[in-house]
XYZ file of C-alpha atoms in Angstrom:
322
model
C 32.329 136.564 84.183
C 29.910 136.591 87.138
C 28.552 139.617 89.033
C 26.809 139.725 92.066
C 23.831 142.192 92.390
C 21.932 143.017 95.306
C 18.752 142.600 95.819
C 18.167 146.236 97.302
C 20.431 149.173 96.708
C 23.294 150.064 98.733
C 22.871 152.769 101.176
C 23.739 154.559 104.263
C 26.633 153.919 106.936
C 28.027 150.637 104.897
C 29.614 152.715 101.936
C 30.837 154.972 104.763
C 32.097 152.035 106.970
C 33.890 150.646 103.178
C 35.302 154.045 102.847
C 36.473 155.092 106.478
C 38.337 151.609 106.557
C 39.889 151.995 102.921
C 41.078 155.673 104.508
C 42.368 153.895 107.217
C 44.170 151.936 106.044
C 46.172 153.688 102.916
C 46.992 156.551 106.124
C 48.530 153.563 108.315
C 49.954 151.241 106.554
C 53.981 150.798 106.662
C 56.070 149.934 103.641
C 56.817 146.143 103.293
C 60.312 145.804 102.543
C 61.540 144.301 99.074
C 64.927 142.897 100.279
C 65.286 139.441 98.950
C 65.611 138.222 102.060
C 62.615 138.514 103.531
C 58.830 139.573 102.613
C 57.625 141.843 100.230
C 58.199 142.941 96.696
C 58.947 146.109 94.671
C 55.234 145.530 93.290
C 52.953 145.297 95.759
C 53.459 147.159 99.699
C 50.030 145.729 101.017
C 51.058 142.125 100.368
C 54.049 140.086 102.065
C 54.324 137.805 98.553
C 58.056 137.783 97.349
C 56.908 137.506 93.688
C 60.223 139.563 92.650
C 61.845 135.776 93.638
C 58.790 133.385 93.361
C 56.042 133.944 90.340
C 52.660 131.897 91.270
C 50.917 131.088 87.983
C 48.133 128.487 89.023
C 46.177 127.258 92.019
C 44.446 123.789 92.969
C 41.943 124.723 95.631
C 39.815 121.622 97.326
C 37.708 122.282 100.139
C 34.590 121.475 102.021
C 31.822 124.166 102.635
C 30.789 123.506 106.424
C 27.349 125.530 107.298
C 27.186 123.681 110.930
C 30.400 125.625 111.677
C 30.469 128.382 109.173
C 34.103 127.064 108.272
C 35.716 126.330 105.307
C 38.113 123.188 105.523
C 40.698 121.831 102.553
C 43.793 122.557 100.849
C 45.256 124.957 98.532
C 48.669 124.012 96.164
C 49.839 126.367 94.760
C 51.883 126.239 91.210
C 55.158 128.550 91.521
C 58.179 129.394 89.597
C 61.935 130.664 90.589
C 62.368 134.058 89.052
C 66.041 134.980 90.804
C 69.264 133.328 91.190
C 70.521 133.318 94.662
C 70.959 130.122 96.757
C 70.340 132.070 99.930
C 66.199 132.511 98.697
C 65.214 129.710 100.387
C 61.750 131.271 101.947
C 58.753 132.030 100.161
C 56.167 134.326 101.572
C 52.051 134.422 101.653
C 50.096 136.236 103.162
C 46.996 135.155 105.525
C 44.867 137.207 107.770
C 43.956 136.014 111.200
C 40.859 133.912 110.291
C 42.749 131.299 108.556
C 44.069 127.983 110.637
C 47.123 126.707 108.684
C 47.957 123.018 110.016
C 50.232 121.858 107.664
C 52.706 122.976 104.839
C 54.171 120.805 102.120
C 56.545 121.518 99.150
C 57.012 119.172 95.701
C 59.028 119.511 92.295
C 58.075 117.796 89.169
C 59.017 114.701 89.095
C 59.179 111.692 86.282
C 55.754 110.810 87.520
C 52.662 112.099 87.108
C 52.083 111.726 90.923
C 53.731 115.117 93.141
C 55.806 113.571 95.969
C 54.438 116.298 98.554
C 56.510 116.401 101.788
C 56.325 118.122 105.228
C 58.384 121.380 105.545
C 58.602 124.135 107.993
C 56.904 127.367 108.168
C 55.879 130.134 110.284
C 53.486 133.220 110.985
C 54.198 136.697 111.818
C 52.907 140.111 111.958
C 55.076 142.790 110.733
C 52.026 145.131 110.236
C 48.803 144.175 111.275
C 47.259 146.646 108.255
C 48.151 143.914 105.823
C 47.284 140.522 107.663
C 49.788 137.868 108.598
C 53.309 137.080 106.512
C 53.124 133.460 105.873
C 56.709 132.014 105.286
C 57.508 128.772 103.756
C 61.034 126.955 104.237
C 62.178 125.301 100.743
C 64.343 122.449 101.419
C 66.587 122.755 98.486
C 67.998 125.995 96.522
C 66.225 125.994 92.992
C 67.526 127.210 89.562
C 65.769 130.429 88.175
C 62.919 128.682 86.008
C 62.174 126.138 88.005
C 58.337 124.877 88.606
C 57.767 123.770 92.132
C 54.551 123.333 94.820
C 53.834 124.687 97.941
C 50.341 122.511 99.616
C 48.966 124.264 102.845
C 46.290 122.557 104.215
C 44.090 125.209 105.961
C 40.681 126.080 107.546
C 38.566 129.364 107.453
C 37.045 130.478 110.795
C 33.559 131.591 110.854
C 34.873 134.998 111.684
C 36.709 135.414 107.877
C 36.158 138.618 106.456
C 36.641 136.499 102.928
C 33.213 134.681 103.441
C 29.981 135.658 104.613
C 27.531 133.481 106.060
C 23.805 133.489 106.093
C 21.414 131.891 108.125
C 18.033 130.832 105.935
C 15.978 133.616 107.601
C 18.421 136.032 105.874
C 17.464 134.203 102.647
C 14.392 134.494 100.034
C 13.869 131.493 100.351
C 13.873 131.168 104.053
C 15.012 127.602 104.310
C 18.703 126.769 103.253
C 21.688 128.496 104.645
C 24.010 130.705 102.251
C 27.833 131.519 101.989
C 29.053 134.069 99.365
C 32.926 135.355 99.302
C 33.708 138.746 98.657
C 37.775 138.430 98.404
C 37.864 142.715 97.095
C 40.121 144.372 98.543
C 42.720 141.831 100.169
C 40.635 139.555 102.104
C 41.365 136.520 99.649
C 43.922 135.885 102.372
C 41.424 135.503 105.022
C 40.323 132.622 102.916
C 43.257 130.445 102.130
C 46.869 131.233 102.461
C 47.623 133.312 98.984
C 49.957 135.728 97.344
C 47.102 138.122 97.690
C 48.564 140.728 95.047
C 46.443 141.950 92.063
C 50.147 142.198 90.634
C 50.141 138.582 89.617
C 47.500 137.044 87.985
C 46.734 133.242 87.959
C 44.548 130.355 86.771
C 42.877 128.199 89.558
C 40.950 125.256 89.573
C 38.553 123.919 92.169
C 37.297 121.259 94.111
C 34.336 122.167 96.574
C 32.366 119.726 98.677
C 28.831 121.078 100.199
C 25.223 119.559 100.725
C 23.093 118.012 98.243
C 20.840 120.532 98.746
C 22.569 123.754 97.766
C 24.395 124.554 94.596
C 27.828 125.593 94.620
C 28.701 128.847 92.140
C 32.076 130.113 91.637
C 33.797 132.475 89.031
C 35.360 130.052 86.431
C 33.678 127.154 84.434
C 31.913 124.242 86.397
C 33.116 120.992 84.870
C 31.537 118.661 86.546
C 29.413 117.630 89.516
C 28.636 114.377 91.009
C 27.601 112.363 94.043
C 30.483 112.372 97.086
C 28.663 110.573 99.475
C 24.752 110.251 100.759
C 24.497 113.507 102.093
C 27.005 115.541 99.842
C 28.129 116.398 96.372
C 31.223 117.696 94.879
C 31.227 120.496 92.110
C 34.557 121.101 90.030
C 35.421 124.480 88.434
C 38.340 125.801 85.972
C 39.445 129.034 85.266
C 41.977 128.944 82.316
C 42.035 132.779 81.962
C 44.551 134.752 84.372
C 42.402 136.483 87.047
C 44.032 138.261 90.608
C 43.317 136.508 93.578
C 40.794 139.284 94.929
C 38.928 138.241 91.411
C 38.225 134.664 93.137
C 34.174 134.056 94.354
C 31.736 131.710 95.858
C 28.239 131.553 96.650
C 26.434 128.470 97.843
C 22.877 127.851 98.805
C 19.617 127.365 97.502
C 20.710 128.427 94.020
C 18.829 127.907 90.308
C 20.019 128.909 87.007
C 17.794 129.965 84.058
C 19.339 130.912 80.671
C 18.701 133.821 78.775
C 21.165 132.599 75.852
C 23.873 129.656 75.081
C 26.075 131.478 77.071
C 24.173 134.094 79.062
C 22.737 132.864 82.640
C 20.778 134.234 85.494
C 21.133 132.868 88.473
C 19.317 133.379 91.649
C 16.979 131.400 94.559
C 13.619 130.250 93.283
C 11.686 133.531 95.037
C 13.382 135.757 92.481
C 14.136 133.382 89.797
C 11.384 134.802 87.454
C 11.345 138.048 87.917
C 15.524 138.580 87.562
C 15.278 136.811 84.197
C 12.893 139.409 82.875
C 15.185 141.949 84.431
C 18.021 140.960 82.428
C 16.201 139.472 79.323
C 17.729 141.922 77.183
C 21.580 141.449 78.210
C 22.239 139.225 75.271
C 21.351 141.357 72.796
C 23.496 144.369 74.624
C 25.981 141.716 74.750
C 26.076 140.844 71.044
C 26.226 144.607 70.397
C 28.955 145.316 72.313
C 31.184 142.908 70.719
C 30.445 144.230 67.622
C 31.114 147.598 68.931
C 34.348 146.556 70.694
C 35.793 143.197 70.771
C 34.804 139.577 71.503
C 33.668 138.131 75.065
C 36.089 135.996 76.060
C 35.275 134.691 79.058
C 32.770 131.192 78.105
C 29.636 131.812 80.262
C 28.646 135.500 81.324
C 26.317 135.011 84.821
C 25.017 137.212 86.735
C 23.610 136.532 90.705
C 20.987 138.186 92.370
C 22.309 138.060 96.031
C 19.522 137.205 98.532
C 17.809 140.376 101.115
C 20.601 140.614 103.182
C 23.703 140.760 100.889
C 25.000 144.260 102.022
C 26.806 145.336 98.905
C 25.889 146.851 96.043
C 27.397 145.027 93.062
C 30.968 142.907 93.045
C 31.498 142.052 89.154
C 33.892 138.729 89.457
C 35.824 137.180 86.040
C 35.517 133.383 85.087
């Protein structure tokens, strides 16, 4: 588990702005139909994911963090299985919001090989209310048995104008001289991230691939499991989550990042400026730890971390799982 903390306390018009919008929204929004035929479940009305038909269990993000741009650029696969009979399902639904550039969609079924055999199929965007974002729909090219595992590849980019993702020049820093990028994927805008079945009624396990600069450390909820060299200028940092999380659970920071530990498994991270002073903050979290597994039951999650956001994160705290 990670959380994010902010540097100052949250006050004034943004928890009003957070509310008034949340308000807004739950007064506006329309129904999103559950037929089988088109978007929507019986589960979830603020998301256009048929997951009554099509159960997601697992996705394989791998992108590139772009500060020149403030865009995010990859692909996403996601792992999906047939829940329904009915040869006329032949469309599954995502949802994205505006911010995301889809280029290309691909589907694949396991195979005898180890190697997917990806291929090009249709798909399409609409709007059928602008509360929720944009219904994403995918053409299958065959009819699939209930049970069936298959893949659905998008390969997307993030605008700078995401409300997923957050981007921070260095003067809004401690540090004041490497550029930052944190998500914040509560309530839906996972979507306006990568195309997902943005519904905290399913709950996956995601791994990830993330290229950025040499310079800045890439943290996400999940385990990091490896990082190496990707070129002269870049590096590429791998993470695994292997415990179910909802997409809005998903997070990112990157930027001029260290990590200090306070136990085997207890870490503070935070830039250099702060570094000190937030490990003295927290240096008795292990030992609250330890007593509240005693007290309840045992931590699960591997690695408990907690961020100290830089000046200008505007939130108060965002707890995220890994």
């Amino acid at each position: 588990m990670a959380y994010f903390l902010s540097r100052f306390p949250l006050v004034g018009k943004g928890t009003c702005a957070w509310l008034l919008a949340a308000l807004s929204l739950a007064c506006t929004a329309t129904t999103v139909h559950a037929d089988p035929a088109t978007h929507g479940s019986s589960q979830d009305p603020s998301s256009y994911a048929n997951v009554d038909q099509f159960q997601p269990s697992h996705f394989s993000l791998d992108f590139a963090v772009n500060f020149a741009d403030s865009t995010t650029s990859g692909t996403i696969t996601h792992t999906l299985t047939v829940l329904e009979p009915g040869a006329g399902i032949l469309t599954v639904y995502f949802d994205v919001w505006d911010a995301v550039e889809v280029s290309m969609a691909e589907f694949a079924a396991p195979n005898a090989t180890t190697e997917l055999d990806f291929a090009p199929v249709e798909y399409a965007i609409t709007t059928p209310n602008p509360n929720i974002g944009n219904a994403l729909a995918v053409a299958l090219p065959v009819a699939l048995d209930p049970g069936a595992e298959f893949f659905v590849r998008f390969t997307y980019k993030s605008l700078p104008e995401t409300t997923a993702l957050d981007w921070l020049s260095p003067e809004q820093t401690a540090g004041k001289a490497l550029p930052f990028v944190y998500s914040l994927c509560q309530m839906n805008f996972c979507r306006d991230w990568a195309p997902m079945m943005d519904t905290p009624s399913q709950k996956i396990t995601f791994d990830a691939t993330v290229v950025a600069p040499k310079e800045v450390t890439v943290i996400m909820s999940g385990t990091e499991t490896s990082k190496a060299d990707y070129n002269d200028t870049h590096s590429v940092t791998t993470y695994e989550a292997n415990l179910k999380i909802p997409s809005y659970q998903l997070s990112l920071a990157v930027g001029g990042l260290e990590r200090v530990a306070l136990s085997d498994r207890l870490f503070v991270v935070a830039e250099p400026p702060y570094l000190e002073a937030a490990a003295r903050e927290f240096e008795d979290l292990p030992a609250a730890l330890d007593f509240s597994e005693d007290y309840l039951t045992p931590y699960i999650w591997g690695a408990y971390s907690i961020i100290v956001m830089p000046p200008s994160f505007p939130w108060g705290v965002s707890d995220v799982m890994s």
